[in-house]
């Protein structure tokens, strides 16, 4: 009989945790608009050296820039969506010298990508945790200037795209999101936050 108070105290302490666990396991909210459109802004980090990016001698490159995204999708179930998105990964300025000479070269590299992704979603009340994987067609556009000429080059490639994020639905048709996105070959980590509208 002396153990009963201890058991009652333990049960009382665990009750809020049990209720919270049960609440988190509730089914997702009722039917919502299946389509969404969103836009976001953030920062990009270039994971390449100046020489790796340009092939110039003594090359230096800015590694942090502003990034943007515009996306639209179809949420075909509470746990999945198909999404099409455009990502501007930023414009990165560089400076170096022409190989084997002292001729200075200045320029920039702009990274852009359009892709389609399958999104897996874990809904928790008004929050979504999600991960994405898909296909992207990307372009890295380089422009270089010297005192004598201006030249440019476009590198286009098909690659994998992936990322993770979270979304908070604060109104029936509106949500805030934050996510990390990276493509397989364009070596930019993009961290963006924005707004989704469901319709």
PDB file of C-alpha atoms in Angstrom:
ATOM      1  CA  UNK A   1       0.000   0.000   0.000  1.00  0.00           C
ATOM      2  CA  UNK A   2       2.909   2.391   0.574  1.00  0.00           C
ATOM      3  CA  UNK A   3       3.750   2.271  -3.120  1.00  0.00           C
ATOM      4  CA  UNK A   4       0.369   3.647  -4.245  1.00  0.00           C
ATOM      5  CA  UNK A   5       1.167   7.358  -3.627  1.00  0.00           C
ATOM      6  CA  UNK A   6       4.384   7.009  -5.625  1.00  0.00           C
ATOM      7  CA  UNK A   7       2.490   5.415  -8.506  1.00  0.00           C
ATOM      8  CA  UNK A   8      -0.133   8.154  -8.390  1.00  0.00           C
ATOM      9  CA  UNK A   9       2.560  10.856  -8.467  1.00  0.00           C
ATOM     10  CA  UNK A  10       4.256   9.196 -11.452  1.00  0.00           C
ATOM     11  CA  UNK A  11       0.953   8.838 -13.289  1.00  0.00           C
ATOM     12  CA  UNK A  12       0.128  12.493 -12.632  1.00  0.00           C
ATOM     13  CA  UNK A  13       3.523  13.596 -13.938  1.00  0.00           C
ATOM     14  CA  UNK A  14       3.234  11.489 -17.094  1.00  0.00           C
ATOM     15  CA  UNK A  15      -0.328  12.521 -17.925  1.00  0.00           C
ATOM     16  CA  UNK A  16       0.590  15.779 -19.760  1.00  0.00           C
ATOM     17  CA  UNK A  17       3.272  13.980 -21.756  1.00  0.00           C
ATOM     18  CA  UNK A  18       0.823  11.248 -22.727  1.00  0.00           C
ATOM     19  CA  UNK A  19      -1.755  13.820 -23.809  1.00  0.00           C
ATOM     20  CA  UNK A  20       0.833  15.675 -25.872  1.00  0.00           C
ATOM     21  CA  UNK A  21       1.944  12.443 -27.550  1.00  0.00           C
ATOM     22  CA  UNK A  22      -1.653  11.514 -28.340  1.00  0.00           C
ATOM     23  CA  UNK A  23      -2.257  14.983 -29.763  1.00  0.00           C
ATOM     24  CA  UNK A  24       0.784  14.741 -32.029  1.00  0.00           C
ATOM     25  CA  UNK A  25      -0.505  11.416 -33.350  1.00  0.00           C
ATOM     26  CA  UNK A  26      -3.898  12.810 -34.289  1.00  0.00           C
ATOM     27  CA  UNK A  27      -4.741  12.596 -37.991  1.00  0.00           C
ATOM     28  CA  UNK A  28      -3.955  15.718 -40.005  1.00  0.00           C
ATOM     29  CA  UNK A  29      -6.588  18.458 -40.330  1.00  0.00           C
ATOM     30  CA  UNK A  30      -9.501  18.007 -42.669  1.00  0.00           C
ATOM     31  CA  UNK A  31      -9.473  18.604 -46.428  1.00  0.00           C
ATOM     32  CA  UNK A  32      -7.490  21.642 -47.549  1.00  0.00           C
ATOM     33  CA  UNK A  33      -6.997  23.318 -50.906  1.00  0.00           C
ATOM     34  CA  UNK A  34      -4.752  20.952 -52.888  1.00  0.00           C
ATOM     35  CA  UNK A  35      -2.723  23.487 -54.883  1.00  0.00           C
ATOM     36  CA  UNK A  36      -0.205  25.999 -53.617  1.00  0.00           C
ATOM     37  CA  UNK A  37       2.048  28.763 -54.874  1.00  0.00           C
ATOM     38  CA  UNK A  38       4.933  30.241 -52.939  1.00  0.00           C
ATOM     39  CA  UNK A  39       7.924  32.552 -53.046  1.00  0.00           C
ATOM     40  CA  UNK A  40      10.927  32.988 -50.810  1.00  0.00           C
ATOM     41  CA  UNK A  41      14.237  34.747 -50.289  1.00  0.00           C
ATOM     42  CA  UNK A  42      17.364  33.783 -48.414  1.00  0.00           C
ATOM     43  CA  UNK A  43      21.084  33.267 -48.643  1.00  0.00           C
ATOM     44  CA  UNK A  44      23.339  31.045 -50.699  1.00  0.00           C
ATOM     45  CA  UNK A  45      26.787  29.671 -49.876  1.00  0.00           C
ATOM     46  CA  UNK A  46      29.077  28.710 -52.768  1.00  0.00           C
ATOM     47  CA  UNK A  47      31.154  25.628 -51.986  1.00  0.00           C
ATOM     48  CA  UNK A  48      33.820  26.223 -54.648  1.00  0.00           C
ATOM     49  CA  UNK A  49      37.128  28.052 -54.683  1.00  0.00           C
ATOM     50  CA  UNK A  50      37.770  30.832 -57.169  1.00  0.00           C
ATOM     51  CA  UNK A  51      40.205  28.679 -59.153  1.00  0.00           C
ATOM     52  CA  UNK A  52      37.777  25.755 -59.230  1.00  0.00           C
ATOM     53  CA  UNK A  53      34.973  27.983 -60.479  1.00  0.00           C
ATOM     54  CA  UNK A  54      36.912  29.999 -63.094  1.00  0.00           C
ATOM     55  CA  UNK A  55      40.213  28.261 -63.835  1.00  0.00           C
ATOM     56  CA  UNK A  56      42.034  31.605 -63.368  1.00  0.00           C
ATOM     57  CA  UNK A  57      45.281  32.152 -61.499  1.00  0.00           C
ATOM     58  CA  UNK A  58      45.064  33.746 -58.034  1.00  0.00           C
ATOM     59  CA  UNK A  59      41.273  33.700 -58.305  1.00  0.00           C
ATOM     60  CA  UNK A  60      39.111  35.008 -55.502  1.00  0.00           C
ATOM     61  CA  UNK A  61      35.335  34.708 -55.382  1.00  0.00           C
ATOM     62  CA  UNK A  62      32.505  35.935 -53.188  1.00  0.00           C
ATOM     63  CA  UNK A  63      30.983  32.896 -51.517  1.00  0.00           C
ATOM     64  CA  UNK A  64      27.766  34.358 -50.055  1.00  0.00           C
ATOM     65  CA  UNK A  65      24.892  35.827 -52.041  1.00  0.00           C
ATOM     66  CA  UNK A  66      21.128  36.392 -51.950  1.00  0.00           C
ATOM     67  CA  UNK A  67      18.963  33.591 -53.326  1.00  0.00           C
ATOM     68  CA  UNK A  68      15.331  33.482 -54.461  1.00  0.00           C
ATOM     69  CA  UNK A  69      12.723  30.872 -55.220  1.00  0.00           C
ATOM     70  CA  UNK A  70       9.274  30.712 -56.815  1.00  0.00           C
ATOM     71  CA  UNK A  71       7.388  27.421 -56.670  1.00  0.00           C
ATOM     72  CA  UNK A  72       4.032  25.801 -57.197  1.00  0.00           C
ATOM     73  CA  UNK A  73       2.722  22.398 -56.307  1.00  0.00           C
ATOM     74  CA  UNK A  74      -0.095  19.902 -55.997  1.00  0.00           C
ATOM     75  CA  UNK A  75      -0.543  18.327 -52.573  1.00  0.00           C
ATOM     76  CA  UNK A  76      -2.230  15.105 -53.588  1.00  0.00           C
ATOM     77  CA  UNK A  77      -2.424  13.790 -50.010  1.00  0.00           C
ATOM     78  CA  UNK A  78      -1.598  15.034 -46.496  1.00  0.00           C
ATOM     79  CA  UNK A  79       1.695  13.164 -46.824  1.00  0.00           C
ATOM     80  CA  UNK A  80       2.844  13.945 -50.356  1.00  0.00           C
ATOM     81  CA  UNK A  81       3.087  16.594 -53.068  1.00  0.00           C
ATOM     82  CA  UNK A  82       4.534  17.164 -56.510  1.00  0.00           C
ATOM     83  CA  UNK A  83       6.259  20.520 -56.879  1.00  0.00           C
ATOM     84  CA  UNK A  84       7.787  22.592 -59.681  1.00  0.00           C
ATOM     85  CA  UNK A  85      10.191  25.329 -58.679  1.00  0.00           C
ATOM     86  CA  UNK A  86      12.586  27.960 -59.963  1.00  0.00           C
ATOM     87  CA  UNK A  87      15.670  28.737 -57.885  1.00  0.00           C
ATOM     88  CA  UNK A  88      18.000  31.677 -58.387  1.00  0.00           C
ATOM     89  CA  UNK A  89      21.079  30.600 -56.442  1.00  0.00           C
ATOM     90  CA  UNK A  90      22.768  33.999 -56.690  1.00  0.00           C
ATOM     91  CA  UNK A  91      25.432  35.880 -58.608  1.00  0.00           C
ATOM     92  CA  UNK A  92      28.991  35.386 -57.360  1.00  0.00           C
ATOM     93  CA  UNK A  93      31.638  37.966 -58.333  1.00  0.00           C
ATOM     94  CA  UNK A  94      35.199  36.844 -58.921  1.00  0.00           C
ATOM     95  CA  UNK A  95      38.625  38.311 -59.653  1.00  0.00           C
ATOM     96  CA  UNK A  96      41.817  36.713 -60.925  1.00  0.00           C
ATOM     97  CA  UNK A  97      44.531  36.846 -63.551  1.00  0.00           C
ATOM     98  CA  UNK A  98      44.746  35.171 -66.942  1.00  0.00           C
ATOM     99  CA  UNK A  99      46.724  31.953 -66.742  1.00  0.00           C
ATOM    100  CA  UNK A 100      50.473  32.558 -66.903  1.00  0.00           C
ATOM    101  CA  UNK A 101      50.078  36.339 -67.217  1.00  0.00           C
ATOM    102  CA  UNK A 102      49.432  39.380 -65.071  1.00  0.00           C
ATOM    103  CA  UNK A 103      46.316  40.413 -67.048  1.00  0.00           C
ATOM    104  CA  UNK A 104      43.507  41.052 -64.511  1.00  0.00           C
ATOM    105  CA  UNK A 105      40.078  39.547 -65.101  1.00  0.00           C
ATOM    106  CA  UNK A 106      36.882  40.428 -63.275  1.00  0.00           C
ATOM    107  CA  UNK A 107      33.559  38.728 -63.709  1.00  0.00           C
ATOM    108  CA  UNK A 108      30.587  36.978 -62.194  1.00  0.00           C
ATOM    109  CA  UNK A 109      28.948  33.573 -62.142  1.00  0.00           C
ATOM    110  CA  UNK A 110      25.164  33.310 -61.912  1.00  0.00           C
ATOM    111  CA  UNK A 111      23.503  30.027 -60.975  1.00  0.00           C
ATOM    112  CA  UNK A 112      19.861  29.232 -61.836  1.00  0.00           C
ATOM    113  CA  UNK A 113      17.797  26.069 -61.761  1.00  0.00           C
ATOM    114  CA  UNK A 114      14.326  24.795 -62.668  1.00  0.00           C
ATOM    115  CA  UNK A 115      13.231  21.480 -61.238  1.00  0.00           C
ATOM    116  CA  UNK A 116      10.440  19.104 -60.355  1.00  0.00           C
ATOM    117  CA  UNK A 117      10.389  17.299 -57.026  1.00  0.00           C
ATOM    118  CA  UNK A 118       8.488  14.662 -55.128  1.00  0.00           C
ATOM    119  CA  UNK A 119       7.867  15.977 -51.613  1.00  0.00           C
ATOM    120  CA  UNK A 120       7.301  13.700 -48.625  1.00  0.00           C
ATOM    121  CA  UNK A 121       5.404  15.416 -45.805  1.00  0.00           C
ATOM    122  CA  UNK A 122       4.977  14.679 -42.083  1.00  0.00           C
ATOM    123  CA  UNK A 123       1.994  16.768 -40.840  1.00  0.00           C
ATOM    124  CA  UNK A 124       1.904  17.645 -37.125  1.00  0.00           C
ATOM    125  CA  UNK A 125      -1.178  19.750 -36.389  1.00  0.00           C
ATOM    126  CA  UNK A 126      -0.504  23.103 -38.130  1.00  0.00           C
ATOM    127  CA  UNK A 127       3.118  22.220 -38.899  1.00  0.00           C
ATOM    128  CA  UNK A 128       4.621  20.222 -41.765  1.00  0.00           C
ATOM    129  CA  UNK A 129       8.071  18.714 -41.858  1.00  0.00           C
ATOM    130  CA  UNK A 130       9.077  17.783 -45.397  1.00  0.00           C
ATOM    131  CA  UNK A 131      11.865  16.470 -47.569  1.00  0.00           C
ATOM    132  CA  UNK A 132      12.217  16.676 -51.319  1.00  0.00           C
ATOM    133  CA  UNK A 133      14.096  14.884 -54.058  1.00  0.00           C
ATOM    134  CA  UNK A 134      13.815  15.399 -57.789  1.00  0.00           C
ATOM    135  CA  UNK A 135      15.282  16.411 -61.147  1.00  0.00           C
ATOM    136  CA  UNK A 136      16.659  19.839 -62.052  1.00  0.00           C
ATOM    137  CA  UNK A 137      17.908  21.535 -65.203  1.00  0.00           C
ATOM    138  CA  UNK A 138      20.506  24.094 -64.160  1.00  0.00           C
ATOM    139  CA  UNK A 139      22.593  26.806 -65.759  1.00  0.00           C
ATOM    140  CA  UNK A 140      25.799  28.428 -64.573  1.00  0.00           C
ATOM    141  CA  UNK A 141      26.410  31.617 -66.559  1.00  0.00           C
ATOM    142  CA  UNK A 142      29.919  33.100 -66.402  1.00  0.00           C
ATOM    143  CA  UNK A 143      30.842  36.574 -67.654  1.00  0.00           C
ATOM    144  CA  UNK A 144      34.444  37.809 -67.643  1.00  0.00           C
ATOM    145  CA  UNK A 145      35.892  41.216 -68.473  1.00  0.00           C
ATOM    146  CA  UNK A 146      39.409  42.412 -69.283  1.00  0.00           C
ATOM    147  CA  UNK A 147      40.723  45.719 -70.542  1.00  0.00           C
ATOM    148  CA  UNK A 148      40.632  44.276 -74.055  1.00  0.00           C
ATOM    149  CA  UNK A 149      37.478  42.160 -74.291  1.00  0.00           C
ATOM    150  CA  UNK A 150      34.376  40.760 -72.662  1.00  0.00           C
ATOM    151  CA  UNK A 151      33.486  37.090 -72.902  1.00  0.00           C
ATOM    152  CA  UNK A 152      30.899  34.704 -71.497  1.00  0.00           C
ATOM    153  CA  UNK A 153      30.087  31.042 -71.147  1.00  0.00           C
ATOM    154  CA  UNK A 154      26.962  29.063 -70.218  1.00  0.00           C
ATOM    155  CA  UNK A 155      27.275  25.662 -68.584  1.00  0.00           C
ATOM    156  CA  UNK A 156      23.996  23.724 -68.603  1.00  0.00           C
ATOM    157  CA  UNK A 157      23.445  20.389 -66.925  1.00  0.00           C
ATOM    158  CA  UNK A 158      20.826  17.990 -65.648  1.00  0.00           C
ATOM    159  CA  UNK A 159      21.173  16.976 -62.025  1.00  0.00           C
ATOM    160  CA  UNK A 160      19.472  15.780 -58.860  1.00  0.00           C
ATOM    161  CA  UNK A 161      17.938  18.280 -56.456  1.00  0.00           C
ATOM    162  CA  UNK A 162      17.104  17.657 -52.802  1.00  0.00           C
ATOM    163  CA  UNK A 163      16.281  19.467 -49.580  1.00  0.00           C
ATOM    164  CA  UNK A 164      14.456  19.544 -46.261  1.00  0.00           C
ATOM    165  CA  UNK A 165      12.210  22.121 -44.651  1.00  0.00           C
ATOM    166  CA  UNK A 166       9.352  23.043 -42.374  1.00  0.00           C
ATOM    167  CA  UNK A 167       6.080  24.888 -42.901  1.00  0.00           C
ATOM    168  CA  UNK A 168       3.675  26.533 -40.436  1.00  0.00           C
ATOM    169  CA  UNK A 169       0.075  27.083 -41.556  1.00  0.00           C
ATOM    170  CA  UNK A 170      -0.973  30.217 -39.651  1.00  0.00           C
ATOM    171  CA  UNK A 171      -4.233  30.840 -41.567  1.00  0.00           C
ATOM    172  CA  UNK A 172      -6.565  28.608 -43.635  1.00  0.00           C
ATOM    173  CA  UNK A 173      -4.792  29.383 -46.935  1.00  0.00           C
ATOM    174  CA  UNK A 174      -1.471  30.827 -45.796  1.00  0.00           C
ATOM    175  CA  UNK A 175       1.749  29.298 -44.498  1.00  0.00           C
ATOM    176  CA  UNK A 176       5.323  30.311 -43.722  1.00  0.00           C
ATOM    177  CA  UNK A 177       8.149  27.994 -44.773  1.00  0.00           C
ATOM    178  CA  UNK A 178      11.881  27.655 -44.244  1.00  0.00           C
ATOM    179  CA  UNK A 179      14.051  25.189 -46.148  1.00  0.00           C
ATOM    180  CA  UNK A 180      17.512  24.115 -47.224  1.00  0.00           C
ATOM    181  CA  UNK A 181      17.968  23.172 -50.892  1.00  0.00           C
ATOM    182  CA  UNK A 182      20.956  21.877 -52.817  1.00  0.00           C
ATOM    183  CA  UNK A 183      21.548  20.553 -56.322  1.00  0.00           C
ATOM    184  CA  UNK A 184      23.912  17.715 -57.097  1.00  0.00           C
ATOM    185  CA  UNK A 185      26.359  19.617 -59.338  1.00  0.00           C
ATOM    186  CA  UNK A 186      25.851  23.330 -58.689  1.00  0.00           C
ATOM    187  CA  UNK A 187      27.699  23.578 -55.415  1.00  0.00           C
ATOM    188  CA  UNK A 188      25.498  26.137 -53.676  1.00  0.00           C
ATOM    189  CA  UNK A 189      23.711  25.561 -50.368  1.00  0.00           C
ATOM    190  CA  UNK A 190      20.557  27.686 -50.411  1.00  0.00           C
ATOM    191  CA  UNK A 191      18.708  28.610 -47.209  1.00  0.00           C
ATOM    192  CA  UNK A 192      15.391  30.330 -47.914  1.00  0.00           C
ATOM    193  CA  UNK A 193      12.275  31.405 -46.084  1.00  0.00           C
ATOM    194  CA  UNK A 194       8.984  32.510 -47.592  1.00  0.00           C
ATOM    195  CA  UNK A 195       5.229  32.283 -47.878  1.00  0.00           C
ATOM    196  CA  UNK A 196       2.924  29.692 -49.468  1.00  0.00           C
ATOM    197  CA  UNK A 197      -0.661  30.375 -50.571  1.00  0.00           C
ATOM    198  CA  UNK A 198      -3.042  27.428 -50.981  1.00  0.00           C
ATOM    199  CA  UNK A 199      -5.964  27.488 -53.399  1.00  0.00           C
TER     200      UNK A 199
END
